[in-house]
Short mmCIF file of C-alpha atoms in Angstrom, two decimals:
data_model
loop_
_atom_site.label_atom_id
_atom_site.label_comp_id
_atom_site.label_asym_id
_atom_site.label_seq_id
_atom_site.Cartn_x
_atom_site.Cartn_y
_atom_site.Cartn_z
CA UNK A 274 -177.44 -117.14 -42.64
CA UNK A 275 -176.63 -116.66 -38.94
CA UNK A 276 -173.18 -115.52 -40.03
CA UNK A 277 -174.79 -113.05 -42.43
CA UNK A 278 -177.00 -111.69 -39.66
CA UNK A 279 -173.95 -111.31 -37.43
CA UNK A 280 -172.11 -109.51 -40.20
CA UNK A 281 -174.99 -107.12 -40.69
CA UNK A 282 -174.93 -106.26 -37.01
CA UNK A 283 -171.15 -105.96 -36.81
CA UNK A 284 -170.97 -102.27 -36.33
CA UNK A 285 -174.52 -101.05 -36.26
CA UNK A 286 -173.89 -98.41 -33.65
CA UNK A 287 -172.46 -94.93 -34.05
CA UNK A 288 -169.15 -93.99 -32.49
CA UNK A 289 -169.36 -94.64 -28.80
CA UNK A 290 -167.33 -93.83 -25.77
CA UNK A 291 -164.44 -95.89 -24.58
CA UNK A 292 -165.62 -97.34 -21.27
CA UNK A 293 -162.43 -95.97 -19.77
CA UNK A 294 -163.15 -92.54 -21.21
CA UNK A 295 -163.60 -91.18 -17.72
CA UNK A 296 -159.95 -91.96 -17.17
CA UNK A 297 -158.48 -92.06 -20.66
CA UNK A 298 -158.00 -89.84 -23.64
CA UNK A 299 -160.20 -92.01 -25.87
CA UNK A 300 -163.00 -90.75 -28.09
CA UNK A 301 -166.27 -89.89 -26.40
CA UNK A 302 -168.30 -89.10 -29.52
CA UNK A 303 -167.90 -89.04 -33.26
CA UNK A 304 -167.53 -85.24 -33.18
CA UNK A 305 -164.41 -85.43 -30.98
CA UNK A 306 -161.18 -85.37 -32.94
CA UNK A 307 -158.78 -88.00 -31.62
CA UNK A 308 -155.09 -87.36 -32.31
CA UNK A 309 -152.75 -90.34 -32.41
CA UNK A 310 -149.50 -91.69 -33.76
CA UNK A 311 -149.13 -91.13 -37.50
CA UNK A 312 -151.18 -87.91 -37.52
CA UNK A 313 -149.78 -84.59 -38.72
CA UNK A 314 -150.78 -80.95 -38.63
CA UNK A 315 -151.38 -77.95 -36.44
CA UNK A 316 -153.29 -80.03 -33.85
CA UNK A 317 -150.13 -82.11 -33.33
CA UNK A 318 -148.01 -78.94 -33.07
CA UNK A 319 -150.37 -77.60 -30.37
CA UNK A 320 -150.05 -80.84 -28.41
CA UNK A 321 -146.27 -80.82 -28.76
CA UNK A 322 -146.13 -77.19 -27.62
CA UNK A 323 -148.15 -77.98 -24.48
CA UNK A 324 -145.92 -80.98 -23.77
CA UNK A 325 -142.77 -78.88 -24.16
CA UNK A 326 -141.26 -81.05 -26.89
CA UNK A 327 -140.03 -80.06 -30.37
CA UNK A 328 -142.95 -78.87 -32.50
CA UNK A 329 -142.55 -80.61 -35.85
CA UNK A 330 -146.27 -81.32 -36.34
CA UNK A 331 -145.67 -85.07 -36.66
CA UNK A 332 -147.16 -87.42 -34.05
CA UNK A 333 -144.34 -89.94 -33.95
CA UNK A 334 -142.75 -92.09 -31.24
CA UNK A 335 -141.35 -89.11 -29.28
CA UNK A 336 -144.76 -87.42 -29.13
CA UNK A 337 -146.47 -90.67 -28.20
CA UNK A 338 -144.00 -91.22 -25.32
CA UNK A 339 -144.51 -87.63 -24.12
CA UNK A 340 -148.31 -88.04 -24.24
CA UNK A 341 -148.12 -91.28 -22.22
CA UNK A 342 -145.86 -89.59 -19.64
CA UNK A 343 -148.32 -86.69 -19.38
CA UNK A 344 -151.27 -89.09 -19.05
CA UNK A 345 -149.58 -91.05 -16.24
CA UNK A 346 -148.79 -87.83 -14.37
CA UNK A 347 -152.42 -86.70 -14.66
CA UNK A 348 -154.03 -90.03 -13.70
CA UNK A 349 -155.28 -90.72 -17.22
CA UNK A 350 -154.97 -94.08 -18.96
CA UNK A 351 -151.55 -93.90 -20.65
CA UNK A 352 -152.69 -94.97 -24.12
CA UNK A 353 -150.74 -92.35 -26.06
CA UNK A 354 -153.91 -91.11 -27.75
CA UNK A 355 -155.05 -87.50 -27.33
CA UNK A 356 -158.81 -87.70 -26.95
CA UNK A 357 -161.11 -85.20 -25.23
CA UNK A 358 -159.89 -85.84 -21.68
CA UNK A 359 -156.18 -85.68 -22.48
CA UNK A 360 -156.77 -82.63 -24.71
CA UNK A 361 -158.67 -80.94 -21.88
CA UNK A 362 -155.95 -81.78 -19.35
CA UNK A 363 -153.44 -80.20 -21.75
CA UNK A 364 -155.57 -77.04 -21.69
CA UNK A 365 -156.38 -77.22 -25.41
CA UNK A 366 -159.67 -76.42 -27.13
CA UNK A 367 -161.29 -79.04 -29.41
CA UNK A 368 -159.45 -79.59 -32.67
CA UNK A 369 -161.01 -79.03 -36.07
CA UNK A 370 -160.76 -81.67 -38.78
CA UNK A 371 -158.70 -79.19 -40.82
CA UNK A 372 -156.04 -79.09 -38.10
CA UNK A 373 -155.16 -82.73 -38.67
CA UNK A 374 -153.97 -84.96 -41.49
CA UNK A 375 -154.14 -88.72 -41.10
CA UNK A 376 -150.98 -90.04 -42.69
CA UNK A 377 -150.24 -93.20 -40.70
CA UNK A 378 -148.31 -95.64 -42.89
CA UNK A 379 -151.10 -97.98 -43.99
CA UNK A 380 -153.98 -95.48 -44.03
CA UNK A 381 -153.36 -94.53 -47.65
CA UNK A 382 -154.19 -98.15 -48.61
CA UNK A 383 -157.50 -98.12 -46.73
CA UNK A 384 -160.34 -97.17 -49.11
CA UNK A 385 -161.87 -93.74 -48.47
CA UNK A 386 -165.24 -95.31 -47.63
CA UNK A 387 -163.64 -97.30 -44.77
CA UNK A 388 -161.77 -94.23 -43.51
CA UNK A 389 -165.12 -92.39 -43.37
CA UNK A 390 -166.79 -95.34 -41.60
CA UNK A 391 -163.98 -95.56 -39.03
CA UNK A 392 -164.12 -91.83 -38.36
CA UNK A 393 -167.90 -92.02 -37.88
CA UNK A 394 -167.89 -95.22 -35.80
CA UNK A 395 -165.00 -94.51 -33.42
CA UNK A 396 -163.34 -91.22 -34.36
CA UNK A 397 -160.69 -93.45 -35.95
CA UNK A 398 -159.71 -94.81 -32.53
CA UNK A 399 -158.66 -98.48 -32.81
CA UNK A 400 -159.10 -98.89 -29.02
CA UNK A 401 -162.69 -97.54 -28.82
CA UNK A 402 -165.24 -99.67 -26.97
CA UNK A 403 -168.99 -99.05 -26.79
CA UNK A 404 -170.41 -98.36 -23.31
CA UNK A 405 -171.94 -101.84 -23.09
CA UNK A 406 -168.76 -103.41 -24.47
CA UNK A 407 -170.58 -105.02 -27.42
CA UNK A 408 -168.83 -103.07 -30.17
CA UNK A 409 -165.07 -102.80 -30.20
CA UNK A 410 -162.25 -101.22 -32.13
CA UNK A 411 -161.89 -98.76 -34.97
CA UNK A 412 -164.87 -100.20 -36.91
CA UNK A 413 -166.91 -101.19 -33.83
CA UNK A 414 -166.89 -104.93 -34.55
CA UNK A 415 -168.95 -107.29 -32.43
CA UNK A 416 -166.78 -110.13 -31.11
CA UNK A 417 -168.86 -112.62 -33.10
CA UNK A 418 -168.31 -110.78 -36.38
CA UNK A 419 -164.62 -110.32 -35.59
CA UNK A 420 -164.19 -114.05 -35.06
CA UNK A 421 -166.32 -114.91 -38.14
CA UNK A 422 -163.93 -112.75 -40.21
CA UNK A 423 -160.93 -114.68 -38.88
CA UNK A 424 -159.92 -112.40 -36.03
CA UNK A 425 -158.96 -113.73 -32.63
CA UNK A 426 -159.12 -112.15 -29.20
CA UNK A 427 -160.55 -108.68 -28.67
CA UNK A 428 -160.84 -106.44 -31.76
CA UNK A 429 -159.95 -103.39 -29.64
CA UNK A 430 -156.63 -105.04 -28.72
CA UNK A 431 -155.79 -106.00 -32.30
CA UNK A 432 -153.28 -103.98 -34.33
CA UNK A 433 -154.89 -101.25 -36.41
CA UNK A 434 -153.66 -102.81 -39.67
CA UNK A 435 -155.53 -106.03 -38.81
CA UNK A 436 -158.71 -104.11 -37.99
CA UNK A 437 -158.38 -102.36 -41.36
CA UNK A 438 -157.82 -105.68 -43.16
CA UNK A 439 -160.85 -107.39 -41.59
CA UNK A 440 -163.05 -104.32 -42.12
CA UNK A 441 -162.07 -104.42 -45.80
CA UNK A 442 -162.97 -108.13 -45.91
CA UNK A 443 -166.36 -107.34 -44.35
CA UNK A 444 -166.89 -104.43 -46.74
CA UNK A 445 -166.13 -106.68 -49.74
CA UNK A 446 -168.64 -109.25 -48.44
CA UNK A 447 -171.47 -106.91 -47.46
CA UNK A 448 -170.77 -103.38 -48.67
CA UNK A 449 -171.67 -100.66 -46.18
CA UNK A 450 -174.71 -102.50 -44.74
CA UNK A 451 -172.83 -103.60 -41.57
CA UNK A 452 -172.50 -99.88 -40.72
CA UNK A 453 -176.04 -98.54 -41.27
CA UNK A 454 -175.40 -95.35 -39.29
CA UNK A 455 -172.06 -94.57 -40.90
CA UNK A 456 -171.88 -96.35 -44.25
CA UNK A 457 -174.26 -94.20 -46.29
#
């Protein structure tokens, strides 16, 4: 039952700031829209315009490289993710949810309930870390739960597809109860 208790506490916190948020573009709250590779829409076009690159509205490898270059030049963590700090440094106002479509390759296979949980827990940021460091990654896993699900290392360093896979495993075991603030 200790495993069950750990599973129930896996992601019991709302979306929290990346501890490096003072220096990175990571999410600082669930209301902040984080723009990253695979996203599409007018938010991406605005970012591309500010970066001076072709404005196709698709956050692909070229946009990610340009964002990282911009972040390095502005003493931000070069993670390639446009969170509140990077957006502000670009001189852009907060994005609305309607200005963005999440179309990253595997996201269509992630159930809608998990997409909603991830958005609530971390703004969809697979690198998010709670201020105390207890909850990590897109679904804010505790390290214990991550390891109990078969993960190794730090959930926030794991590929997004693996975070999705283990969140689905947890969801199939326990429903939305591991995410009491975001699962309902």
